[in-house]
Coordinates of C-alpha atoms in Angstrom, one line a residue:
Chain A
M1 CA 7.4 -9.9 64.4
F2 CA 6.6 -9.3 60.9
G3 CA 9.6 -9.9 58.6
S4 CA 11.4 -12.6 61.3
N5 CA 11.1 -15.0 59.0
I6 CA 12.5 -13.8 55.5
D7 CA 15.6 -15.1 54.4
W8 CA 17.0 -12.0 52.6
T9 CA 20.1 -14.8 50.9
T10 CA 17.0 -17.5 49.9
V11 CA 15.4 -14.6 48.6
A12 CA 17.9 -12.9 46.5
E13 CA 18.2 -16.6 44.6
A14 CA 15.1 -17.2 44.3
A15 CA 14.5 -14.1 42.4
G16 CA 17.7 -14.4 40.5
D17 CA 16.1 -17.9 39.8
T18 CA 12.6 -15.9 38.7
L19 CA 15.0 -13.3 36.6
L20 CA 16.9 -16.3 34.7
M21 CA 13.6 -18.6 34.0
L22 CA 12.0 -15.7 32.8
V23 CA 15.1 -14.3 30.4
A24 CA 15.6 -17.9 29.3
S25 CA 12.0 -18.8 28.5
L26 CA 11.8 -15.3 26.4
A27 CA 14.0 -15.8 24.8
I28 CA 13.7 -18.9 23.6
T29 CA 9.9 -18.3 22.8
V30 CA 10.4 -15.5 21.0
I31 CA 13.2 -17.4 18.7
L32 CA 10.6 -20.1 17.7
G33 CA 7.1 -18.2 18.3
L34 CA 8.6 -15.6 15.4
P35 CA 8.6 -17.6 12.7
L36 CA 5.5 -19.6 14.2
G37 CA 3.8 -16.7 14.4
V38 CA 5.1 -14.9 10.3
A39 CA 4.5 -18.7 9.3
L40 CA 0.6 -18.3 10.8
Y41 CA 0.3 -14.7 9.3
A42 CA 1.9 -15.7 5.7
T43 CA 0.1 -19.0 5.1
G44 CA -3.5 -17.0 5.6
R45 CA -6.0 -16.2 3.4
G46 CA -4.9 -14.2 0.9
R47 CA -1.7 -13.7 2.0
I48 CA 1.8 -14.3 0.8
L49 CA 1.7 -18.0 1.7
E50 CA -1.2 -18.8 1.2
N51 CA -1.9 -22.1 1.8
R52 CA -5.2 -23.6 3.7
V53 CA -3.8 -27.0 4.8
V54 CA -0.5 -25.7 6.6
N55 CA -2.7 -22.9 7.9
A56 CA -5.4 -24.9 9.5
L57 CA -2.8 -27.5 11.1
L58 CA -0.4 -24.8 12.4
S59 CA -3.6 -22.8 13.7
F60 CA -4.6 -26.2 15.3
V61 CA -1.4 -27.1 17.4
V62 CA -1.4 -23.6 18.7
N63 CA -5.2 -23.8 19.8
V64 CA -4.8 -26.9 21.4
L65 CA -1.5 -26.0 23.1
R66 CA -3.1 -22.5 24.7
S67 CA -6.1 -24.4 25.5
V68 CA -3.9 -26.7 28.6
P69 CA -3.8 -24.7 31.4
F70 CA -0.4 -23.8 32.4
I71 CA -0.6 -26.1 35.8
I72 CA -1.8 -29.3 34.1
L73 CA 1.1 -28.5 30.6
L74 CA 3.5 -28.4 33.6
I75 CA 2.8 -32.3 35.1
V76 CA 2.1 -33.0 31.2
M77 CA 5.5 -32.0 30.4
L78 CA 7.2 -33.9 32.5
P79 CA 8.8 -37.0 30.7
V80 CA 9.3 -34.4 27.5
T81 CA 11.2 -32.4 29.7
V82 CA 13.5 -34.6 30.9
L83 CA 13.9 -35.7 27.9
L84 CA 15.2 -32.5 26.9
V85 CA 17.3 -31.6 29.7
G86 CA 17.8 -34.1 31.8
T87 CA 15.7 -33.0 34.5
S88 CA 12.4 -31.6 35.5
L89 CA 13.6 -29.9 38.2
G90 CA 15.3 -26.6 38.8
V91 CA 15.3 -23.3 36.6
A92 CA 16.5 -25.8 34.1
G93 CA 13.6 -27.9 34.3
A94 CA 11.2 -25.2 34.3
I95 CA 12.5 -23.8 30.7
P96 CA 10.9 -26.3 28.1
P97 CA 7.3 -25.7 29.8
L98 CA 7.4 -22.2 30.1
V99 CA 8.9 -22.1 26.1
V100 CA 5.7 -24.8 25.1
G101 CA 2.9 -22.0 27.1
A102 CA 4.5 -19.0 26.0
A103 CA 5.4 -20.2 22.2
P104 CA 1.9 -20.3 21.0
F105 CA 0.4 -17.1 22.6
Y106 CA 3.4 -14.8 21.3
A107 CA 3.1 -16.8 18.0
R108 CA -1.0 -15.7 18.0
L109 CA 0.6 -12.2 19.1
V110 CA 3.4 -11.9 16.1
E111 CA 0.1 -12.7 13.8
T112 CA -1.9 -10.1 15.1
A113 CA 1.2 -7.8 14.7
L114 CA 1.8 -8.6 11.0
R115 CA -2.2 -8.3 10.5
E116 CA -1.9 -4.6 11.1
V117 CA 0.9 -4.2 7.9
E118 CA -1.0 -1.9 5.0
R119 CA -1.1 -4.3 2.3
G120 CA -0.4 -1.3 0.0
M121 CA 3.7 -2.0 1.6
I122 CA 3.3 -5.4 1.1
E123 CA 2.2 -4.7 -3.0
A124 CA 4.5 -2.1 -3.7
T125 CA 7.9 -4.3 -2.2
Q126 CA 6.1 -7.0 -5.3
A127 CA 5.9 -4.3 -7.6
M128 CA 9.3 -3.7 -6.7
G129 CA 10.2 -7.2 -8.2
G130 CA 11.0 -8.0 -4.3
T131 CA 10.8 -12.0 -3.0
T132 CA 8.9 -13.6 -0.8
W133 CA 12.0 -14.1 1.8
Q134 CA 12.6 -10.5 1.0
I135 CA 9.4 -8.9 2.0
V136 CA 9.2 -11.1 5.6
R137 CA 13.1 -9.8 6.4
R138 CA 12.6 -5.9 4.7
V139 CA 8.6 -5.0 5.3
L140 CA 7.0 -7.3 7.6
L141 CA 8.7 -7.4 10.3
P142 CA 10.3 -4.2 10.3
E143 CA 6.6 -2.6 9.9
A144 CA 5.0 -5.2 12.6
L145 CA 8.3 -3.9 15.7
P146 CA 6.5 -1.8 17.3
G147 CA 3.8 -4.7 17.4
L148 CA 6.3 -7.6 18.1
I149 CA 8.0 -5.5 21.2
A150 CA 4.5 -5.1 22.6
G151 CA 3.8 -8.6 22.4
A152 CA 6.8 -9.8 24.0
T153 CA 6.6 -7.5 26.3
V154 CA 2.7 -9.5 27.3
T155 CA 4.5 -12.4 26.6
A156 CA 7.6 -11.8 29.3
I157 CA 4.5 -10.3 31.7
A158 CA 2.9 -13.7 31.5
L159 CA 6.0 -15.8 32.1
V160 CA 6.4 -14.0 35.2
G161 CA 3.2 -15.9 36.1
Y162 CA 3.8 -18.8 34.8
T163 CA 7.2 -19.1 36.4
A164 CA 5.4 -18.4 39.6
M165 CA 3.1 -21.7 39.2
A166 CA 6.2 -23.9 37.8
G167 CA 7.4 -23.3 41.6
V168 CA 4.7 -26.0 42.3
V169 CA 6.2 -28.7 40.4
G170 CA 9.9 -27.8 41.8
A171 CA 11.4 -25.0 39.7
G172 CA 12.2 -22.8 42.1
G173 CA 12.1 -19.0 42.3
L174 CA 9.6 -17.1 43.4
G175 CA 6.6 -18.4 42.9
D176 CA 8.3 -21.8 44.6
L177 CA 9.2 -19.3 48.1
A178 CA 5.4 -18.4 47.9
I179 CA 4.3 -21.6 48.0
R180 CA 6.6 -23.2 49.8
F181 CA 6.9 -20.6 53.0
G182 CA 4.1 -18.5 52.5
Y183 CA 1.4 -20.4 51.8
Q184 CA 2.0 -23.9 53.6
R185 CA 4.5 -22.6 56.2
F186 CA 2.1 -19.5 57.1
Q187 CA 4.7 -17.0 56.7
T188 CA 3.0 -14.0 55.7
D189 CA 6.0 -11.7 55.3
V190 CA 7.3 -14.4 52.8
M191 CA 4.3 -13.9 50.9
V192 CA 4.5 -10.0 51.0
V193 CA 8.1 -9.7 50.2
T194 CA 7.6 -12.0 46.6
V195 CA 4.3 -10.7 45.6
V196 CA 6.0 -7.6 45.6
L197 CA 9.0 -8.5 44.0
L198 CA 6.9 -10.2 41.1
L199 CA 5.3 -6.8 41.1
V200 CA 8.2 -4.6 40.5
I201 CA 9.1 -7.2 38.0
V202 CA 6.3 -6.8 36.2
Q203 CA 5.9 -3.4 36.5
I204 CA 9.9 -2.9 35.1
L205 CA 9.0 -5.2 32.2
Q206 CA 5.9 -3.0 31.0
V207 CA 7.7 0.0 31.2
L208 CA 11.0 -1.2 29.9
G209 CA 8.7 -2.6 26.8
D210 CA 6.6 0.7 26.5
R211 CA 9.6 2.6 26.1
W212 CA 11.1 0.5 23.6
V213 CA 7.7 0.5 21.5
A214 CA 7.9 5.0 21.2
R215 CA 11.2 4.4 19.8
V216 CA 11.0 2.3 17.4
S217 CA 7.5 3.7 16.1
H218 CA 7.8 5.9 13.3
R219 CA 4.2 6.1 12.4
Chain B
M1 CA 5.5 -0.5 -24.9
I2 CA 2.4 -2.1 -23.6
R3 CA 0.1 -4.5 -24.7
L4 CA -3.2 -6.0 -23.4
E5 CA -4.8 -9.0 -25.7
G6 CA -8.0 -9.9 -23.7
V7 CA -7.2 -9.4 -20.3
T8 CA -10.0 -11.3 -18.2
R9 CA -10.2 -10.4 -14.7
R10 CA -12.7 -12.4 -12.4
F11 CA -13.6 -11.6 -8.6
R12 CA -15.2 -14.9 -7.5
S13 CA -17.4 -13.7 -3.7
P14 CA -20.5 -14.6 -1.8
A15 CA -22.4 -12.9 -3.8
G16 CA -21.5 -14.5 -7.3
V17 CA -18.9 -13.4 -9.6
R18 CA -17.6 -10.1 -11.3
L19 CA -15.7 -9.8 -14.3
A20 CA -13.2 -6.8 -13.3
L21 CA -11.7 -7.3 -16.7
D22 CA -13.9 -8.0 -19.9
G23 CA -12.0 -9.0 -22.8
V24 CA -9.1 -6.0 -22.3
D25 CA -7.5 -5.2 -25.5
L26 CA -5.1 -2.0 -24.9
T27 CA -2.0 -0.6 -26.6
V28 CA 0.7 2.3 -25.2
A29 CA 3.6 2.9 -27.1
A30 CA 6.8 3.2 -25.8
G31 CA 6.6 7.3 -24.5
E32 CA 3.1 8.3 -24.1
V33 CA 1.6 9.5 -21.4
F34 CA -1.7 7.2 -21.7
G35 CA -4.9 7.6 -19.2
V36 CA -7.7 5.4 -18.4
V37 CA -10.4 6.6 -16.9
G38 CA -13.7 5.2 -15.3
R39 CA -16.1 5.2 -12.0
S40 CA -15.0 3.2 -9.2
G41 CA -15.5 -0.3 -10.0
A42 CA -15.3 -0.1 -13.8
G43 CA -12.4 -2.3 -13.5
K44 CA -9.6 0.7 -14.2
S45 CA -7.2 -0.8 -10.7
T46 CA -7.4 -4.2 -11.6
L47 CA -6.4 -3.2 -15.3
V48 CA -3.2 -1.1 -13.8
R49 CA -1.9 -4.3 -11.5
T50 CA -2.2 -7.2 -14.9
L51 CA 0.4 -4.8 -16.4
N52 CA 3.0 -5.8 -13.2
L53 CA 0.6 -9.2 -12.7
L54 CA 0.3 -8.2 -9.4
E55 CA -3.0 -9.1 -10.5
R56 CA -2.8 -12.2 -12.9
P57 CA -5.9 -12.5 -15.5
D58 CA -7.4 -15.5 -15.4
A59 CA -7.6 -14.8 -19.2
G60 CA -5.3 -13.3 -22.1
R61 CA -2.0 -11.9 -22.4
V62 CA 0.2 -8.9 -21.4
W63 CA 3.3 -7.6 -23.0
V64 CA 5.7 -5.0 -21.6
D65 CA 8.8 -4.0 -23.8
D66 CA 8.3 -7.5 -25.8
Q67 CA 8.2 -9.6 -22.8
D68 CA 4.9 -12.4 -22.0
L69 CA 4.7 -11.7 -18.3
M70 CA 2.7 -14.8 -18.2
G71 CA 5.4 -16.7 -19.2
L72 CA 7.9 -15.9 -17.4
N73 CA 9.5 -17.8 -14.2
P74 CA 8.8 -16.2 -10.9
A75 CA 12.5 -14.9 -10.6
A76 CA 12.5 -13.3 -14.5
L77 CA 8.4 -11.6 -13.5
R78 CA 11.0 -10.0 -10.6
A79 CA 13.3 -9.0 -12.7
A80 CA 10.9 -7.7 -15.0
R81 CA 9.0 -5.7 -12.3
R82 CA 12.4 -3.9 -11.5
R83 CA 11.7 -2.1 -15.0
I84 CA 7.9 -1.3 -13.9
G85 CA 8.1 1.5 -11.7
M86 CA 4.4 1.7 -9.7
I87 CA 2.6 4.5 -7.1
F88 CA 0.1 4.6 -5.5
Q89 CA -2.4 6.4 -3.9
H90 CA -1.7 6.2 -1.0
F91 CA 1.7 6.3 -1.0
N92 CA 2.5 2.8 0.8
L93 CA 5.6 4.0 1.7
L94 CA 7.6 2.4 5.3
H95 CA 7.0 4.2 8.5
S96 CA 10.1 2.2 9.1
R97 CA 12.5 3.3 7.4
T98 CA 13.6 7.3 6.7
I99 CA 12.9 8.7 3.3
R100 CA 16.6 8.3 2.0
D101 CA 16.3 4.0 2.9
N102 CA 12.5 3.9 1.6
I103 CA 14.0 5.2 -2.0
A104 CA 17.1 2.6 -1.6
L105 CA 14.7 0.1 -0.9
P106 CA 14.2 -1.1 -4.4
L107 CA 18.1 -1.2 -5.3
V108 CA 18.3 -3.5 -1.8
L109 CA 16.0 -6.1 -3.1
D110 CA 17.8 -5.9 -5.9
G111 CA 20.8 -6.7 -4.1
R112 CA 22.7 -3.4 -5.4
S113 CA 26.4 -2.5 -4.0
R114 CA 26.2 0.0 -1.1
V115 CA 28.5 2.3 -3.1
E116 CA 26.0 1.8 -5.9
I117 CA 22.9 2.6 -4.0
A118 CA 24.1 6.1 -1.7
S119 CA 24.7 7.6 -5.6
R120 CA 21.8 6.8 -6.7
V121 CA 19.8 7.4 -3.8
D122 CA 21.4 10.9 -3.5
E123 CA 20.6 11.7 -7.3
L124 CA 17.2 10.8 -6.9
M125 CA 17.2 12.7 -4.3
E126 CA 18.5 15.8 -5.6
R127 CA 16.3 15.4 -8.4
L128 CA 13.5 15.4 -6.5
G129 CA 14.2 17.9 -4.4
L130 CA 14.1 15.5 -0.8
I131 CA 17.8 16.2 0.3
E132 CA 16.3 17.9 3.2
H133 CA 14.3 15.1 3.7
A134 CA 16.7 12.1 3.7
R135 CA 16.4 11.8 7.5
K136 CA 12.9 12.4 8.0
H137 CA 10.0 9.2 8.1
P138 CA 7.5 9.8 6.1
A139 CA 4.9 10.2 8.4
Q140 CA 6.7 14.0 8.8
L141 CA 6.0 14.6 5.4
S142 CA 3.1 16.2 3.6
G143 CA 1.0 14.3 0.8
G144 CA 3.2 15.9 -2.1
Q145 CA 6.1 15.3 -0.4
K146 CA 5.5 11.4 -0.2
Q147 CA 4.0 11.3 -3.0
R148 CA 7.4 12.7 -4.3
V149 CA 9.5 10.3 -2.1
G150 CA 7.2 7.4 -4.4
I151 CA 8.5 8.5 -7.1
A152 CA 12.2 8.0 -6.2
R153 CA 11.2 5.4 -4.9
A154 CA 9.6 3.7 -8.0
L155 CA 12.6 5.9 -10.4
A156 CA 15.3 4.2 -8.7
C157 CA 15.9 1.3 -11.2
E158 CA 15.6 3.2 -13.9
P159 CA 12.3 1.5 -15.2
S160 CA 10.9 2.3 -19.1
I161 CA 7.4 2.7 -17.6
L162 CA 5.3 4.4 -15.1
L163 CA 2.5 2.8 -13.6
C164 CA 0.0 5.6 -11.4
D165 CA -2.7 4.0 -9.6
E166 CA -5.1 7.5 -8.5
A167 CA -1.7 8.8 -7.1
T168 CA -2.7 12.7 -7.3
S169 CA -6.0 11.2 -5.4
A170 CA -5.2 11.9 -2.1
L171 CA -4.1 15.0 -2.8
D172 CA -5.0 18.6 -3.0
P173 CA -5.8 20.9 -6.3
E174 CA -2.3 22.5 -5.7
T175 CA -0.1 19.4 -5.0
T176 CA -2.1 17.6 -8.0
E177 CA -1.2 20.1 -10.3
E178 CA 2.8 20.0 -8.8
I179 CA 3.0 16.4 -8.9
L180 CA 1.5 16.2 -12.4
A181 CA 3.6 18.7 -13.9
L182 CA 6.8 16.5 -11.9
L183 CA 5.5 13.3 -14.2
D184 CA 4.9 15.4 -16.7
Q185 CA 8.3 16.5 -16.5
L186 CA 9.9 12.9 -15.8
N187 CA 7.7 12.2 -19.3
L188 CA 9.6 15.0 -21.2
D189 CA 13.3 14.2 -20.2
L190 CA 13.4 10.6 -19.5
G191 CA 11.0 9.2 -22.0
L192 CA 9.2 7.7 -19.3
T193 CA 6.2 5.7 -20.9
L194 CA 3.2 6.6 -18.1
V195 CA 0.1 5.0 -17.4
L196 CA -2.3 7.1 -15.3
I197 CA -4.8 5.5 -13.6
T198 CA -8.0 8.2 -12.4
H199 CA -11.1 9.1 -11.6
E200 CA -9.7 13.2 -11.9
M201 CA -10.4 14.2 -15.6
E202 CA -9.0 17.2 -15.2
V203 CA -5.6 15.0 -14.8
V204 CA -6.3 13.5 -18.2
R205 CA -6.7 16.7 -20.0
R206 CA -3.4 17.8 -18.0
V207 CA -1.1 15.3 -19.0
C208 CA -2.1 12.6 -21.1
D209 CA -1.3 11.8 -24.5
K210 CA -4.4 9.3 -24.8
V211 CA -7.1 8.0 -22.4
A212 CA -9.1 4.9 -23.1
V213 CA -12.8 5.5 -21.0
M214 CA -13.7 2.1 -19.2
E215 CA -16.9 0.9 -18.0
A216 CA -17.9 -2.8 -17.0
G217 CA -14.9 -4.1 -17.3
K218 CA -14.5 -2.9 -21.0
I219 CA -12.7 -0.3 -22.7
V220 CA -15.1 1.2 -24.4
E221 CA -13.9 4.4 -26.1
T222 CA -9.9 5.4 -26.6
G223 CA -7.8 7.6 -28.5
A224 CA -5.7 11.1 -28.6
T225 CA -7.2 12.8 -25.2
A226 CA -8.8 15.9 -27.3
D227 CA -10.5 13.8 -29.9
V228 CA -12.8 11.4 -26.6
F229 CA -12.4 14.5 -25.0
L230 CA -14.3 16.8 -27.4
K231 CA -16.2 14.3 -29.5
P232 CA -17.3 11.8 -27.2
Q233 CA -18.4 8.7 -28.5
T234 CA -20.2 6.9 -25.9
Q235 CA -22.5 7.6 -23.3
A236 CA -19.8 6.3 -20.1
T237 CA -17.6 9.3 -21.8
R238 CA -20.1 11.8 -22.1
S239 CA -21.8 11.3 -18.7
L240 CA -17.8 10.6 -16.8
L241 CA -17.2 14.5 -18.7
A242 CA -20.7 15.5 -17.7
E243 CA -20.0 15.5 -13.9
G244 CA -18.4 18.0 -12.7
E245 CA -19.8 20.3 -15.1
S246 CA -22.1 23.6 -14.2
R247 CA -25.6 22.9 -15.1
T248 CA -26.5 26.2 -15.7
A249 CA -26.9 26.1 -19.2
T250 CA -30.5 24.9 -19.0
P251 CA -33.1 25.9 -20.3
R252 CA -32.9 26.1 -23.8
P253 CA -34.5 28.7 -26.3
V254 CA -37.2 26.9 -28.1
G255 CA -37.2 27.5 -31.6
G256 CA -33.9 28.6 -32.3
T257 CA -30.8 26.4 -33.4
V258 CA -28.9 25.7 -30.9
A259 CA -24.8 24.1 -32.1
R260 CA -22.0 23.2 -30.1
L261 CA -18.5 24.7 -31.1
V262 CA -15.6 22.8 -30.9
F263 CA -12.3 25.1 -31.1
R264 CA -8.8 23.9 -31.4
G265 CA -5.3 24.6 -30.9
E266 CA -4.5 29.0 -31.8
R267 CA -8.1 29.7 -32.8
T268 CA -9.2 29.3 -29.1
F269 CA -7.8 32.4 -28.5
E270 CA -9.2 34.3 -31.6
P271 CA -12.6 35.7 -31.5
V272 CA -13.7 34.1 -34.8
L273 CA -17.5 34.0 -33.0
S274 CA -17.5 37.7 -32.6
R275 CA -16.4 38.3 -36.3
V276 CA -18.7 35.8 -38.0
S277 CA -21.8 37.2 -36.1
R278 CA -20.5 40.9 -37.2
E279 CA -20.7 39.9 -40.4
T280 CA -23.6 37.3 -41.3
G281 CA -25.9 38.9 -39.0
V282 CA -26.9 35.8 -37.2
D283 CA -26.2 36.5 -33.5
H284 CA -25.6 34.2 -30.7
A285 CA -26.4 33.7 -26.8
I286 CA -23.4 31.6 -25.3
L287 CA -25.2 28.5 -23.4
A288 CA -22.6 27.1 -21.7
G289 CA -19.0 26.6 -22.5
R290 CA -15.7 25.8 -21.5
I291 CA -12.1 27.4 -21.9
G292 CA -9.4 25.2 -21.6
R293 CA -5.9 23.1 -22.5
F294 CA -5.0 19.6 -22.9
R295 CA -1.2 18.6 -22.8
D296 CA -0.6 19.7 -26.5
Q297 CA -3.3 22.2 -27.1
A298 CA -5.6 24.9 -26.1
Y299 CA -9.3 24.0 -26.8
G300 CA -12.5 25.5 -26.6
Q301 CA -16.5 24.0 -26.4
L302 CA -19.2 26.7 -26.7
E303 CA -23.2 25.5 -26.8
V304 CA -24.4 28.6 -28.8
A305 CA -28.2 29.7 -29.4
F306 CA -28.1 31.5 -32.8
A307 CA -31.3 34.6 -33.7
G308 CA -31.8 36.2 -36.1
G309 CA -30.7 36.1 -40.4
D310 CA -30.0 32.5 -41.0
P311 CA -28.2 30.5 -38.5
Q312 CA -27.1 27.9 -41.7
V313 CA -25.1 30.9 -43.5
A314 CA -23.1 31.3 -39.5
I315 CA -22.6 28.0 -39.6
A316 CA -21.1 27.6 -42.7
R317 CA -18.8 30.7 -42.0
L318 CA -18.0 28.6 -38.7
R319 CA -17.0 26.0 -40.7
A320 CA -14.4 27.7 -43.3
E321 CA -13.1 29.7 -40.4
G322 CA -11.8 26.0 -39.1
V323 CA -14.6 25.5 -35.9
E324 CA -15.9 22.5 -35.9
V325 CA -20.1 22.8 -35.4
E326 CA -22.3 20.2 -34.3
V327 CA -26.2 21.3 -35.0
V328 CA -28.3 19.8 -31.4
S329 CA -31.3 21.3 -32.3

């Protein structure tokens, strides 16, 4: 009978693990990706801290990380993960590859959002005697805030997909459940439930993100 | 006071090197309203941006209030910039901040105390009639209101100079007049030195004591507004002034004497021309004309064709009445 394979406790635990991975990795991704994105933007051609060498270097690193398929990154990262968090398993073991996969992606979104800030505003702030740091903190980041939040929403949703893949290397969570029970043991009902839960998570993230963007947007 | 010496700025592009400023010398006295006019691409925008080193010249010197801006270290330059306000064609207000917080921004950047910022911002909003808009965001204001906010923000640190980069070019004629009246008043009340970049001649006539005309990165003519506008010495100035004038005066009569008359000040409103006509018996036809007002004086410019009698007698009488006469043909 459909549903007979479902152990709701396991499902709840798995969902909890997925959310935990998502929240932790998103937080660290934003913490790392934001400054990286600002650096990518600021060192760019004609920007406030134009620096070709630094920009080329950062851009190269970001491109390399982004070009590695996440499933490969998971495996390549194993030794580094063990070094960083002591294990490659469970929620903790999933976070380093999730962050390394998502931070460069978010950094590019940050860079794009910052480029949307009109040059005139930066010039006006320079004309007022603002320092480069003040321009970043008081003008660029607040003006780009809707874009930064929209970017974080997109990144969060990408991370939901990544957490499912991380299940393959023993991270746990809904993806793990789907693969081990839904796929390998042909328990279609488990598969359906996990996919629906993932869908709900993505839906909620998008709605919350959109609302937040609307609230901080004053254009 | 502002002084530029031999200021040169080159822009490199795939198309080659372009001289945006070509050895510009310029002096603006303290308390003066100084206009810079020219076609787009003449270099006037680059010029105004060198005055606070938003654009750093490749050669030359920029002196503002006896400070050599190019010799300053970054911190000293930032301090100097606080004494130079700037307003823009597109206002450049921050969308993310309320009107109040936009006006407060330069004070925040300067690290002023919360109390000082609050009282200074209140004072500026009061002066510029912005109190009711304090909590709104720029997107909720009209163009004229936004420029008022821009002006309030520029005045926050009590500058001695205000740079206006096409500040009225995005505004309709009524709002332009309102903003110009405000700038005029600020100059009179605060002794603020104004440098206005514009392509609108009417703006210069209305508020500028002096004007410089730019062409291809050079200042080709400069002087008191009335002198430059009534007696242009260069083709660049003449063609700028001719724009927007009606062309209905042509064709001219053949054989008659045609002269340009310039009336200045109160002479403009006196019936000089008809009196001379009556007394000398020389008739006249008005071919083109303009009566208007500079910042400090009224003026009239007429192009007339004399007919009957001796035109030279009429011209001599007009000159005796204080009318400037230039015989065209």
